[in-house]
Coordinates of C-alpha atoms and ligand atoms in Angstrom, one line a residue:
Chain A
M1 CA 113.3 172.9 101.6
G2 CA 111.2 171.4 104.0
K3 CA 107.3 170.5 103.3
G4 CA 104.8 173.6 104.1
L5 CA 107.3 176.2 103.8
P6 CA 106.3 179.0 101.9
V7 CA 107.1 178.9 98.2
I8 CA 105.1 181.7 97.0
E9 CA 104.9 184.8 98.8
F10 CA 102.8 187.9 98.1
E11 CA 103.8 191.0 100.0
S12 CA 101.4 194.0 100.0
V13 CA 100.7 193.2 96.3
S14 CA 98.2 195.6 94.5
K15 CA 97.2 195.7 90.9
H16 CA 95.4 198.6 89.2
Y17 CA 94.7 198.4 85.6
P18 CA 95.1 201.5 83.5
N19 CA 91.4 201.8 83.2
G20 CA 91.3 202.3 86.8
T21 CA 90.2 198.9 87.8
T22 CA 91.6 197.7 91.2
A23 CA 91.9 194.1 90.7
V24 CA 94.1 193.3 93.6
D25 CA 94.4 195.4 96.6
D26 CA 97.2 195.0 99.1
L27 CA 97.4 191.3 99.0
T28 CA 99.5 189.6 101.5
L29 CA 99.3 185.7 101.3
T30 CA 101.8 182.8 101.4
M31 CA 101.4 179.4 99.4
P32 CA 103.0 176.5 101.1
E33 CA 105.0 174.3 99.5
G34 CA 103.5 170.8 98.4
G35 CA 100.1 172.1 99.0
I36 CA 96.9 173.2 97.0
T37 CA 96.1 176.9 97.8
V38 CA 92.6 177.5 96.4
L39 CA 91.5 181.3 95.5
V40 CA 87.7 181.7 95.3
G41 CA 85.3 184.4 95.1
T42 CA 82.8 186.0 93.0
S43 CA 83.6 187.1 89.4
G44 CA 85.9 189.7 88.8
C45 CA 87.5 189.8 92.3
G46 CA 91.0 189.4 91.0
K47 CA 91.5 185.6 91.2
T48 CA 93.1 185.3 87.5
T49 CA 95.0 188.6 88.1
T50 CA 96.5 187.3 91.2
L51 CA 97.4 183.9 89.5
R52 CA 99.0 185.6 86.5
M53 CA 101.2 187.7 88.4
I54 CA 102.9 184.7 89.7
N55 CA 104.1 183.8 86.2
R56 CA 104.5 187.5 85.3
M57 CA 101.8 187.4 82.6
V58 CA 100.4 190.3 84.8
D59 CA 103.1 192.9 86.6
P60 CA 102.0 194.0 89.9
S61 CA 101.5 197.9 90.5
S62 CA 103.2 197.8 93.9
G63 CA 104.2 195.2 96.2
R64 CA 106.5 192.1 95.7
I65 CA 106.1 188.5 95.0
K66 CA 108.7 186.0 96.0
L67 CA 109.1 182.5 94.8
N68 CA 111.5 180.3 96.7
G69 CA 112.4 183.4 98.5
K70 CA 113.6 185.4 95.4
D71 CA 111.8 188.4 94.0
I72 CA 110.3 187.1 90.8
S73 CA 110.7 190.7 89.3
A74 CA 114.4 189.8 89.0
T75 CA 113.9 186.7 87.1
D76 CA 113.8 186.5 83.4
R77 CA 110.1 186.2 82.4
A78 CA 110.6 183.2 79.9
E79 CA 112.9 181.3 82.2
L80 CA 110.4 182.0 85.3
R81 CA 107.5 180.6 83.1
R82 CA 109.3 177.6 81.9
G83 CA 109.3 176.5 85.7
I84 CA 105.8 177.1 86.4
G85 CA 103.0 175.0 84.9
Y86 CA 99.8 176.7 83.7
V87 CA 96.5 175.2 83.0
I88 CA 93.6 177.2 82.0
Q89 CA 89.7 177.0 81.4
Q90 CA 89.0 174.9 78.3
A91 CA 92.7 173.7 78.6
G92 CA 93.9 176.1 76.1
L93 CA 95.5 173.5 73.9
F94 CA 97.2 174.3 70.6
P95 CA 94.5 173.3 67.9
H96 CA 97.2 172.7 65.2
R97 CA 99.5 170.1 67.5
T98 CA 98.7 166.6 68.2
V99 CA 97.9 165.7 71.6
L100 CA 101.6 164.3 72.1
D101 CA 103.2 167.6 70.6
N102 CA 101.0 169.7 72.8
I103 CA 102.1 167.9 75.9
A104 CA 105.9 168.0 74.6
T105 CA 105.6 171.9 74.3
V106 CA 107.7 173.0 77.1
P107 CA 110.3 170.2 76.9
L108 CA 110.8 171.2 73.3
V109 CA 111.3 174.8 74.4
L110 CA 113.7 173.7 77.0
G111 CA 115.7 172.0 74.1
W112 CA 115.4 168.5 75.3
G113 CA 115.2 167.3 71.7
R114 CA 112.2 165.5 70.1
R115 CA 112.9 162.0 71.3
K116 CA 113.3 162.7 74.9
A117 CA 110.6 165.2 74.7
R118 CA 108.1 162.6 73.2
A119 CA 109.1 159.8 75.5
R120 CA 108.1 162.2 78.3
A121 CA 105.1 163.3 76.8
E122 CA 103.9 159.5 76.3
E123 CA 104.7 158.8 79.9
L124 CA 102.4 161.8 81.1
L125 CA 99.5 160.7 78.7
E126 CA 99.3 157.7 80.8
R127 CA 99.7 159.4 84.0
V128 CA 96.8 161.3 83.5
G129 CA 94.6 158.6 82.4
L130 CA 94.5 158.8 78.7
Q131 CA 94.9 156.1 76.4
P132 CA 98.0 155.8 74.3
D133 CA 95.9 156.0 71.0
A134 CA 95.1 159.6 72.0
A135 CA 98.5 160.7 71.3
K136 CA 98.2 161.1 67.5
R137 CA 94.8 162.8 67.8
Y138 CA 94.1 166.7 67.7
P139 CA 92.5 168.5 70.5
H140 CA 89.4 168.9 68.6
Q141 CA 89.0 165.1 68.5
L142 CA 88.7 164.9 72.1
S143 CA 86.0 165.5 74.7
G144 CA 86.1 168.3 77.2
G145 CA 87.2 166.1 79.8
Q146 CA 89.9 164.6 77.7
Q147 CA 91.1 167.8 76.7
Q148 CA 91.6 169.1 80.3
R149 CA 93.6 166.0 81.2
V150 CA 96.0 166.9 78.3
G151 CA 96.1 170.4 79.5
V152 CA 97.1 169.0 82.9
A153 CA 99.9 166.7 81.2
R154 CA 101.1 169.7 79.3
A155 CA 101.8 171.6 82.4
L156 CA 103.3 168.7 84.2
A157 CA 105.7 168.0 81.3
A158 CA 108.8 169.7 82.4
D159 CA 108.1 168.5 86.0
P160 CA 107.8 172.3 87.2
P161 CA 107.5 172.4 91.0
V162 CA 105.0 175.2 90.9
L163 CA 101.4 174.6 88.9
L164 CA 98.7 177.4 88.4
M165 CA 95.5 176.4 87.4
D166 CA 92.7 178.8 86.3
E167 CA 89.3 177.2 86.5
P168 CA 90.5 174.3 84.7
F169 CA 87.6 172.1 85.2
S170 CA 84.8 174.8 84.9
A171 CA 83.8 173.9 81.3
V172 CA 83.0 170.1 81.9
D173 CA 80.0 168.6 83.4
P174 CA 79.7 167.9 87.1
V175 CA 80.3 164.0 86.8
V176 CA 83.5 164.6 84.7
R177 CA 84.5 167.3 86.9
A178 CA 84.4 165.3 90.1
H179 CA 86.5 162.6 88.3
L180 CA 88.9 165.1 87.1
Q181 CA 89.1 166.6 90.8
D182 CA 89.8 163.0 92.1
E183 CA 92.6 162.5 89.5
L184 CA 94.1 165.7 90.3
L185 CA 94.2 164.6 94.2
R186 CA 95.6 161.3 93.4
L187 CA 98.3 162.9 91.0
Q188 CA 99.1 165.3 94.0
D189 CA 99.4 162.6 96.1
E190 CA 102.2 161.2 94.0
L191 CA 103.9 164.5 92.8
Q192 CA 103.5 166.9 95.9
K193 CA 103.5 170.1 93.5
T194 CA 102.8 173.5 95.1
I195 CA 99.6 174.3 93.3
V196 CA 97.6 177.6 93.2
F197 CA 93.9 176.7 92.0
V198 CA 91.5 179.3 90.9
T199 CA 87.9 178.5 91.0
H200 CA 84.4 180.1 91.8
D201 CA 83.0 176.8 92.9
I202 CA 83.2 176.5 96.6
D203 CA 82.4 172.8 96.7
E204 CA 85.6 172.4 94.5
A205 CA 87.6 174.6 96.7
V206 CA 86.5 172.5 99.8
R207 CA 87.3 169.3 97.8
L208 CA 90.8 170.2 96.6
G209 CA 92.1 172.9 98.9
D210 CA 94.6 172.4 101.7
R211 CA 94.1 176.0 102.2
I212 CA 91.3 178.2 100.7
A213 CA 91.7 182.2 100.1
I214 CA 88.4 184.0 99.7
F215 CA 88.4 187.1 97.8
R216 CA 86.0 190.0 97.8
T217 CA 85.1 192.3 94.7
G218 CA 87.7 194.9 94.7
G219 CA 90.6 192.2 95.0
Q220 CA 90.5 192.2 98.8
L221 CA 91.4 188.9 100.6
V222 CA 88.7 188.3 103.2
Q223 CA 89.9 185.1 104.7
C224 CA 92.7 182.3 104.2
A225 CA 92.4 179.2 106.2
T226 CA 92.1 175.3 106.0
P227 CA 88.6 174.3 104.4
A228 CA 87.5 173.0 108.0
E229 CA 88.4 176.3 109.8
L230 CA 86.7 178.3 107.1
L231 CA 83.6 176.3 107.3
A232 CA 83.5 176.1 111.0
R233 CA 84.4 179.9 111.7
P234 CA 83.9 182.0 108.8
A235 CA 85.6 185.4 109.3
D236 CA 82.5 187.3 108.4
A237 CA 79.2 187.4 107.1
F238 CA 80.5 187.7 103.5
V239 CA 82.5 184.5 103.8
A240 CA 79.7 182.7 105.7
D241 CA 77.3 183.8 102.8
F242 CA 79.9 182.7 100.1
L243 CA 80.1 179.1 101.8
G244 CA 76.4 178.7 101.4
A245 CA 73.6 177.4 103.5
E246 CA 75.0 173.9 103.5
R247 CA 78.3 175.1 105.3
G248 CA 77.6 172.5 108.2
L249 CA 77.1 169.7 105.7
K250 CA 80.2 170.8 103.7
L251 CA 82.3 170.6 106.7
L252 CA 81.0 166.9 107.3
S253 CA 82.3 166.1 103.9
L254 CA 85.9 166.8 105.1
S255 CA 85.6 164.1 108.0
T256 CA 85.9 160.6 107.7
L257 CA 84.0 157.6 109.3
A258 CA 87.2 156.3 110.8
G259 CA 87.0 156.4 114.6
V260 CA 83.3 156.5 114.7
E261 CA 82.1 153.7 116.9
Q262 CA 80.4 150.7 115.5
G263 CA 78.4 147.8 117.2
P264 CA 77.1 144.5 115.9
A265 CA 74.3 144.2 113.6
P266 CA 70.7 144.0 115.4
E267 CA 69.4 140.7 116.2
S268 CA 66.1 142.0 117.0
G269 CA 63.6 144.7 116.0
R270 CA 61.9 145.1 112.8
W271 CA 64.9 145.5 110.4
R272 CA 67.5 142.7 109.9
L273 CA 70.7 143.2 107.9
V274 CA 71.1 140.4 105.4
T275 CA 74.7 139.5 104.4
S276 CA 75.9 137.1 101.9
G277 CA 77.8 133.8 102.6
D278 CA 81.1 135.7 102.5
G279 CA 79.8 138.6 104.8
R280 CA 79.0 141.3 102.4
P281 CA 75.9 143.3 103.1
Q282 CA 73.0 142.6 101.0
G283 CA 70.2 144.7 102.3
W284 CA 67.6 145.2 105.1
R285 CA 64.8 142.9 105.7
D286 CA 61.4 143.8 107.0
T287 CA 60.6 141.1 109.6
T288 CA 57.1 142.3 109.8
A289 CA 56.5 141.5 105.8
D290 CA 54.5 138.4 105.0
G291 CA 56.6 135.4 104.5
D292 CA 60.4 135.6 104.7
S293 CA 61.0 135.0 101.2
A294 CA 64.7 136.4 100.9
G295 CA 66.0 138.3 98.1
A296 CA 63.4 140.3 96.0
D297 CA 62.1 142.5 98.8
L298 CA 65.1 143.4 100.4
V299 CA 65.7 147.3 101.2
P300 CA 69.3 147.9 99.3
V301 CA 72.1 149.0 101.6
R302 CA 75.0 151.1 100.6
P303 CA 77.8 149.9 102.8
L304 CA 80.4 152.5 103.9
S305 CA 84.1 152.0 104.8
D306 CA 86.2 154.0 107.1
G307 CA 87.4 156.2 104.2
D308 CA 83.9 157.5 103.5
S309 CA 82.7 160.8 104.6
L310 CA 80.5 161.7 107.5
L311 CA 78.2 163.5 105.0
A312 CA 77.9 160.2 103.2
A313 CA 77.3 158.4 106.6
L314 CA 74.7 161.0 107.5
N315 CA 72.9 160.4 104.1
E316 CA 73.1 156.9 104.2
A317 CA 71.7 156.9 107.9
V318 CA 68.9 159.0 106.8
A319 CA 68.1 156.8 103.9
S320 CA 68.3 153.7 105.9
P321 CA 65.3 152.0 107.2
S322 CA 66.6 151.1 110.3
G323 CA 68.7 154.3 110.8
L324 CA 71.7 152.3 110.9
I325 CA 74.7 152.1 108.4
A326 CA 76.4 149.2 107.4
R327 CA 80.2 149.3 107.8
V328 CA 82.6 147.4 106.0
D329 CA 86.3 146.6 105.6
A330 CA 88.5 147.2 102.5
D331 CA 87.3 143.7 101.2
G332 CA 83.6 144.8 101.4
K333 CA 83.0 142.4 104.5
L334 CA 80.6 143.7 107.3
T335 CA 82.6 144.9 110.2
G336 CA 79.5 146.5 112.1
V337 CA 76.9 149.0 112.1
T338 CA 76.5 152.7 113.4
S339 CA 73.6 154.4 114.4
R340 CA 72.5 157.9 113.2
D341 CA 72.9 159.2 116.7
A342 CA 76.4 158.1 116.7
I343 CA 76.9 159.8 113.3
H344 CA 75.1 163.1 114.9
D345 CA 77.6 162.9 117.7
A346 CA 80.7 162.6 115.7
A347 CA 79.5 165.5 113.6
G348 CA 79.0 167.5 116.4
H349 CA 82.4 166.7 117.6
E350 CA 83.9 167.8 114.3
H351 CA 82.2 171.0 114.5
A352 CA 83.6 171.7 118.0
R353 CA 87.1 170.5 116.9
A354 CA 87.2 172.5 113.8
A355 CA 86.1 175.7 115.5
K356 CA 88.7 175.4 118.0
A357 CA 91.4 174.6 115.6
D358 CA 93.8 177.5 115.4
G359 CA 94.6 178.3 111.9
G360 CA 96.3 174.9 112.0
A361 CA 95.4 171.2 111.7
A362 CA 92.3 170.4 109.5
P363 CA 90.6 167.0 110.6
A364 CA 91.1 164.1 108.4
K365 CA 91.9 165.7 105.2
T366 CA 95.2 167.4 106.1
D367 CA 98.0 167.0 108.5
A368 CA 99.4 169.8 110.5
E369 CA 101.7 170.9 107.6
G370 CA 98.9 171.4 105.2
V371 CA 99.8 168.2 103.0
I372 CA 97.3 165.8 102.0
A373 CA 97.4 162.9 104.3
Chain B
M1 CA 89.8 184.5 9.5
N2 CA 88.1 184.0 12.8
S3 CA 87.8 180.7 13.4
V4 CA 90.6 178.5 15.4
D5 CA 93.3 177.1 13.4
W6 CA 93.8 173.8 15.1
G7 CA 96.8 172.7 13.1
W8 CA 98.7 175.9 14.6
I9 CA 98.7 174.6 18.0
P10 CA 100.6 171.4 17.7
D11 CA 103.0 173.0 15.4
H12 CA 103.8 175.5 18.1
A13 CA 103.7 173.3 21.2
R14 CA 107.3 173.7 21.7
D15 CA 106.9 177.5 21.8
L16 CA 103.8 177.5 23.8
T17 CA 105.6 175.5 26.5
I18 CA 108.4 178.0 26.5
L19 CA 106.0 181.0 26.9
A20 CA 104.0 178.9 29.7
L21 CA 107.4 178.5 31.6
D22 CA 108.2 182.1 30.9
H23 CA 104.9 183.1 32.2
M24 CA 105.3 181.4 35.5
A25 CA 108.8 182.5 35.9
T26 CA 107.5 186.2 36.2
A27 CA 104.2 185.2 38.3
G28 CA 105.8 182.8 40.8
P29 CA 108.4 184.9 42.0
A30 CA 106.1 187.9 42.4
V31 CA 104.0 185.7 44.7
L32 CA 107.0 184.6 46.6
F33 CA 108.5 187.9 46.8
G34 CA 105.0 189.1 47.8
L35 CA 104.7 186.7 50.6
L36 CA 108.3 187.6 51.8
I37 CA 107.4 191.3 52.3
A38 CA 103.5 190.9 53.3
V39 CA 104.3 188.4 56.3
P40 CA 106.8 190.9 58.2
L41 CA 104.5 193.8 57.6
A42 CA 101.6 191.9 58.5
V43 CA 102.9 190.8 61.7
V44 CA 103.9 194.6 62.3
A45 CA 100.3 195.6 61.3
H46 CA 99.0 192.8 63.7
R47 CA 101.0 193.9 66.6
V48 CA 101.1 197.7 66.3
R49 CA 97.6 198.9 65.9
A50 CA 98.8 202.4 65.1
L51 CA 100.5 201.0 62.1
R52 CA 97.8 198.9 60.8
G53 CA 95.7 201.5 59.0
L54 CA 98.9 203.0 57.5
L55 CA 100.2 199.7 56.2
L56 CA 96.9 198.5 54.8
G57 CA 96.2 201.9 53.3
I58 CA 99.4 202.1 51.5
S59 CA 99.0 198.5 50.2
S60 CA 95.4 199.4 48.9
I61 CA 96.8 202.5 47.3
L62 CA 99.5 200.2 45.2
Y63 CA 96.5 198.1 44.2
T64 CA 94.6 200.9 42.5
I65 CA 97.5 202.1 40.5
P66 CA 96.6 200.8 36.7
S67 CA 98.9 198.1 35.9
L68 CA 100.2 199.5 32.8
A69 CA 101.1 202.8 34.6
L70 CA 102.8 201.0 37.0
F71 CA 105.2 199.3 34.5
V72 CA 105.9 202.6 32.9
L73 CA 106.6 204.2 36.3
L74 CA 109.2 201.5 36.9
L75 CA 110.9 201.6 33.7
P76 CA 113.3 204.3 34.6
I77 CA 114.3 202.5 37.6
T78 CA 114.6 198.7 36.6
G79 CA 114.5 199.2 32.7
L80 CA 113.1 196.8 30.2
T81 CA 113.8 193.7 32.2
R82 CA 112.0 190.7 33.8
T83 CA 112.6 192.6 37.2
T84 CA 110.2 195.2 36.1
A85 CA 107.5 192.8 35.7
I86 CA 108.1 191.0 39.0
V87 CA 108.4 194.1 41.0
G88 CA 104.9 195.4 39.3
L89 CA 103.2 192.2 40.1
T90 CA 104.6 192.2 43.6
A91 CA 103.3 195.3 44.5
Y92 CA 99.8 193.9 43.4
T93 CA 99.9 190.9 45.7
L94 CA 100.8 193.0 48.6
C95 CA 97.3 194.2 49.1
V96 CA 95.6 190.9 49.5
L97 CA 98.6 189.2 51.1
I98 CA 99.0 191.7 53.9
R99 CA 95.2 191.8 54.4
N100 CA 94.9 188.2 54.7
T101 CA 97.8 187.7 57.0
V102 CA 96.6 190.3 59.2
E103 CA 93.2 188.7 59.5
G104 CA 94.7 185.3 59.9
L105 CA 96.7 186.5 62.8
D106 CA 94.0 188.3 64.1
A107 CA 91.8 185.0 64.3
V108 CA 94.4 183.0 66.0
P109 CA 92.4 182.0 69.3
A110 CA 93.9 184.1 72.3
H111 CA 94.0 181.0 74.6
A112 CA 96.7 179.5 72.0
R113 CA 98.8 182.6 71.8
E114 CA 98.4 183.1 75.6
A115 CA 99.2 179.3 76.4
S116 CA 102.3 179.6 74.3
V117 CA 103.5 182.8 75.9
A118 CA 102.7 181.6 79.5
M119 CA 104.8 178.4 78.8
G120 CA 107.8 180.3 78.4
S121 CA 108.1 180.8 74.5
S122 CA 109.6 183.9 73.2
R123 CA 107.3 186.1 71.3
T124 CA 109.3 185.2 68.2
R125 CA 108.8 181.4 68.8
T126 CA 105.2 182.0 69.6
L127 CA 104.8 183.5 66.2
L128 CA 106.6 180.9 64.3
T129 CA 105.2 177.8 66.1
V130 CA 101.7 179.0 67.0
E131 CA 100.4 182.2 65.3
L132 CA 101.7 181.5 61.7
P133 CA 100.6 177.9 61.5
L134 CA 97.2 178.7 62.9
A135 CA 96.7 181.7 60.6
L136 CA 98.0 179.6 57.4
P137 CA 94.4 178.6 56.3
V138 CA 93.6 182.4 55.8
I139 CA 97.1 183.4 54.5
M140 CA 96.8 180.4 52.0
A141 CA 93.4 181.8 50.9
G142 CA 95.3 185.1 50.1
V143 CA 98.0 183.3 48.5
R144 CA 95.7 181.6 46.2
V145 CA 94.0 185.0 45.2
A146 CA 97.4 186.4 44.6
T147 CA 98.6 183.8 42.4
V148 CA 95.5 183.7 40.2
M149 CA 95.7 187.3 40.0
S150 CA 99.3 187.3 39.0
I151 CA 99.0 184.8 36.5
S152 CA 96.2 186.7 35.0
L153 CA 98.4 190.0 35.1
V154 CA 101.5 188.8 33.8
S155 CA 100.2 189.5 30.0
V156 CA 100.1 193.1 30.8
A157 CA 103.9 193.1 30.9
S158 CA 103.9 192.1 27.4
Y159 CA 104.6 195.8 26.6
I160 CA 108.0 195.6 28.4
G161 CA 108.6 192.2 26.6
Y162 CA 108.0 190.0 29.6
G163 CA 104.4 189.1 29.2
G164 CA 104.8 185.3 29.0
L165 CA 101.9 183.9 27.3
G166 CA 100.5 187.5 26.8
Q167 CA 103.0 187.6 23.9
L168 CA 100.5 185.4 21.9
F169 CA 97.8 188.3 22.3
T170 CA 100.2 190.9 20.9
D171 CA 101.4 188.5 18.3
G172 CA 97.6 187.6 17.1
F173 CA 96.6 191.1 17.3
Q174 CA 99.4 192.3 15.1
R175 CA 98.7 189.6 12.5
N176 CA 95.0 189.7 12.9
F177 CA 95.2 185.9 13.6
T178 CA 92.8 184.8 16.7
T179 CA 94.5 181.3 17.2
P180 CA 97.4 182.4 19.2
V181 CA 95.0 184.5 21.3
W182 CA 92.7 181.6 22.2
A183 CA 95.5 179.5 23.0
G184 CA 97.1 182.1 25.2
V185 CA 93.8 182.5 27.0
A186 CA 93.4 178.8 27.3
L187 CA 96.8 178.2 28.7
T188 CA 96.6 181.1 31.2
L189 CA 93.4 179.6 32.5
L190 CA 95.0 176.2 32.6
L191 CA 98.2 177.7 34.5
A192 CA 95.8 179.5 37.0
L193 CA 93.7 176.3 37.6
V194 CA 96.9 174.1 37.9
A195 CA 98.7 176.6 40.3
D196 CA 95.5 177.0 42.4
A197 CA 95.1 173.0 42.7
L198 CA 98.8 173.0 43.5
L199 CA 98.3 175.5 46.5
V200 CA 95.2 173.6 47.7
A201 CA 97.3 170.5 48.0
I202 CA 100.2 172.3 49.7
Q203 CA 97.6 173.6 52.2
W204 CA 96.2 170.2 52.7
L205 CA 99.5 168.9 53.5
C206 CA 100.6 171.7 55.9
T207 CA 97.4 171.7 57.7
P208 CA 96.8 168.1 59.0
W209 CA 94.6 169.5 61.8
Q210 CA 92.2 170.9 59.5
R211 CA 91.3 167.8 57.7
G212 CA 87.5 166.5 58.4
H213 CA 86.5 170.0 58.8
A214 CA 83.0 169.1 59.7
A215 CA 84.2 167.1 62.9
R216 CA 86.2 169.9 63.8
T217 CA 83.8 172.6 63.9
S218 CA 81.0 170.4 66.0
A219 CA 83.7 169.5 68.3
G220 CA 84.6 173.1 68.5
K221 CA 81.2 174.1 69.5
A222 CA 80.9 171.4 72.0
A223 CA 84.0 172.2 73.9
Ligands
ATP1 N1 93.4 193.6 81.1 C1 92.7 194.3 81.9 N2 92.4 195.5 81.9 C2 91.6 196.2 82.5 N3 90.8 195.5 83.7 C3 91.0 194.4 83.7 C4 92.0 193.4 82.9 N4 91.9 192.1 83.2 C5 91.1 192.1 84.3 N5 90.5 193.5 84.6 C6 89.7 193.8 85.7 O1 90.1 193.4 86.9 C7 89.2 192.8 87.6 C8 89.5 191.5 88.0 O2 89.8 190.6 87.2 P1 90.0 188.9 87.2 O3 90.1 188.5 85.8 O4 91.4 188.9 87.9 O5 89.1 188.3 87.9 P2 88.6 187.0 88.4 O6 88.3 186.9 89.8 O7 89.3 186.1 87.5 O8 87.0 186.8 87.7 P3 86.4 185.5 87.1 O9 85.8 184.6 88.0 O10 85.3 186.2 86.2 O11 87.3 184.9 85.9 C9 87.9 192.8 86.9 O12 87.2 193.7 87.5 C10 88.1 193.0 85.7 O13 87.3 193.5 84.8
MG2 MG1 89.5 184.5 86.4

């Protein structure tokens, strides 16, 4: 199956709970292969219900869901679930099993045998960035962030093509969360799973999603688009409101500095960029200050490389006394400087481009097929 | 003659040992059969809300039947056999065993049960590999109560000849000689203490995740 083909297809799916709640209302949505589709929306808008219909933990009231072209209602529940990784909030680990045995759960259910299951679990432990000595511990002996890693490892153990993640990182602090998000993107780079990710955090959605589906209370899908398109062209006031006041800045977080022009560091003017012997930027020196004792009174500089976002560049330009940002190559050596104005121009450019894009390519972050570049 | 005749005890060490073993041969199977009956019933009571009240109610009613009456009622069915004693005691253990097993299953964290089902385990596999192990501490608390209770109740079965150490009470009473009574009381107590300690050890071995409980609760709150 080629990249970007729909793996999961919702066709006019609704879910009404017996108590009269409509959790999902006539949802038609596809989730492409090898991409992360993020479901966002306010609490109670049906994200979890939508997710749990994919592994048949919840059955739709009407409509049809297809996985790889096959109606899932015709598949055996247990068999279907063994082919779908599932990560939930607070990891949902088994408190009575060691980390290794937690990860080995599905392989054991699949009848791999203890040795093979454990070997696989050990491999995954390392993959998700845990130390080997965590293997023999019990979940309560791990930090929240470590537990989430185990949850991800457990979901990946039998190498399922599809991964469902329900607010997996919502219980950890922002620093750990950012770290876990990075790791997920790194893993996804290698593994190319089809991931459905639920969150109520729009920043997380923008960071992780190849496509974002925004839901409204009552289980209605409002808009599904790439992050850039969503940020540049929200479908209505509800979406715009949900994206928040910093919608424009979030869009800049999606584009990188690569391609933004740079010039040589200034030789005149009040501020001079000081570099070390091997060409690394050290800081800005105020030439109007008394004496030219170097070092101590330098204004610090945070050099940026091509992979950094326009948002980071804008931030650095605003903070820099000279209004210039220092650009470096992969080795940290100065390649040139870029002015605040040039960054502004690039930002305006990105906005225009994202707004024009027709449901297709998102700048920088994704290619035309919705796969992380 | 009310003081203890210390010489009597070593003289009858062999008899006392036999009676103690006999005592356990009644109490032990009673708890074991109690568990075999209580766990499946508790699983049903846990899963089918409608049956919960009924099952707990029946086991409570069994518990309130006076023990002597229960043995008398069983006589026509099982006669003057050890079976009568075991069946009677088993009936008494059901109340605490069913109640604790249901409680233990109720206390299994929903996310653990969910995760197991969502990963494609059958309900039976989930029960055996997730729910029962996690309910084990509460079930074991019930087993400990049931065991101590059974050990102390065995003596009632003296009336049908299977009272274990309880035989010493009737014996002492008939001869107006208190030493065997004291010995019986002391040995019953000892059996109860040893059995309880054994159960604690078994639980410790079976629940490695629970060791260092203080660390567990604080980590649980932080997560
Ligand atoms: N088992 C259930 N029975 C009845 N109503 C339910 C059930 N599960 C969910 N609901 C209701 O369906 C609606 C959607 O619930 P769902 O859990 O899918 O929302 P969500 O978007 O995941 O919310 P959150 O962000 O709070 O997790 C809510 O109004 C909820 O109260
Ligand atoms: Mg939810």
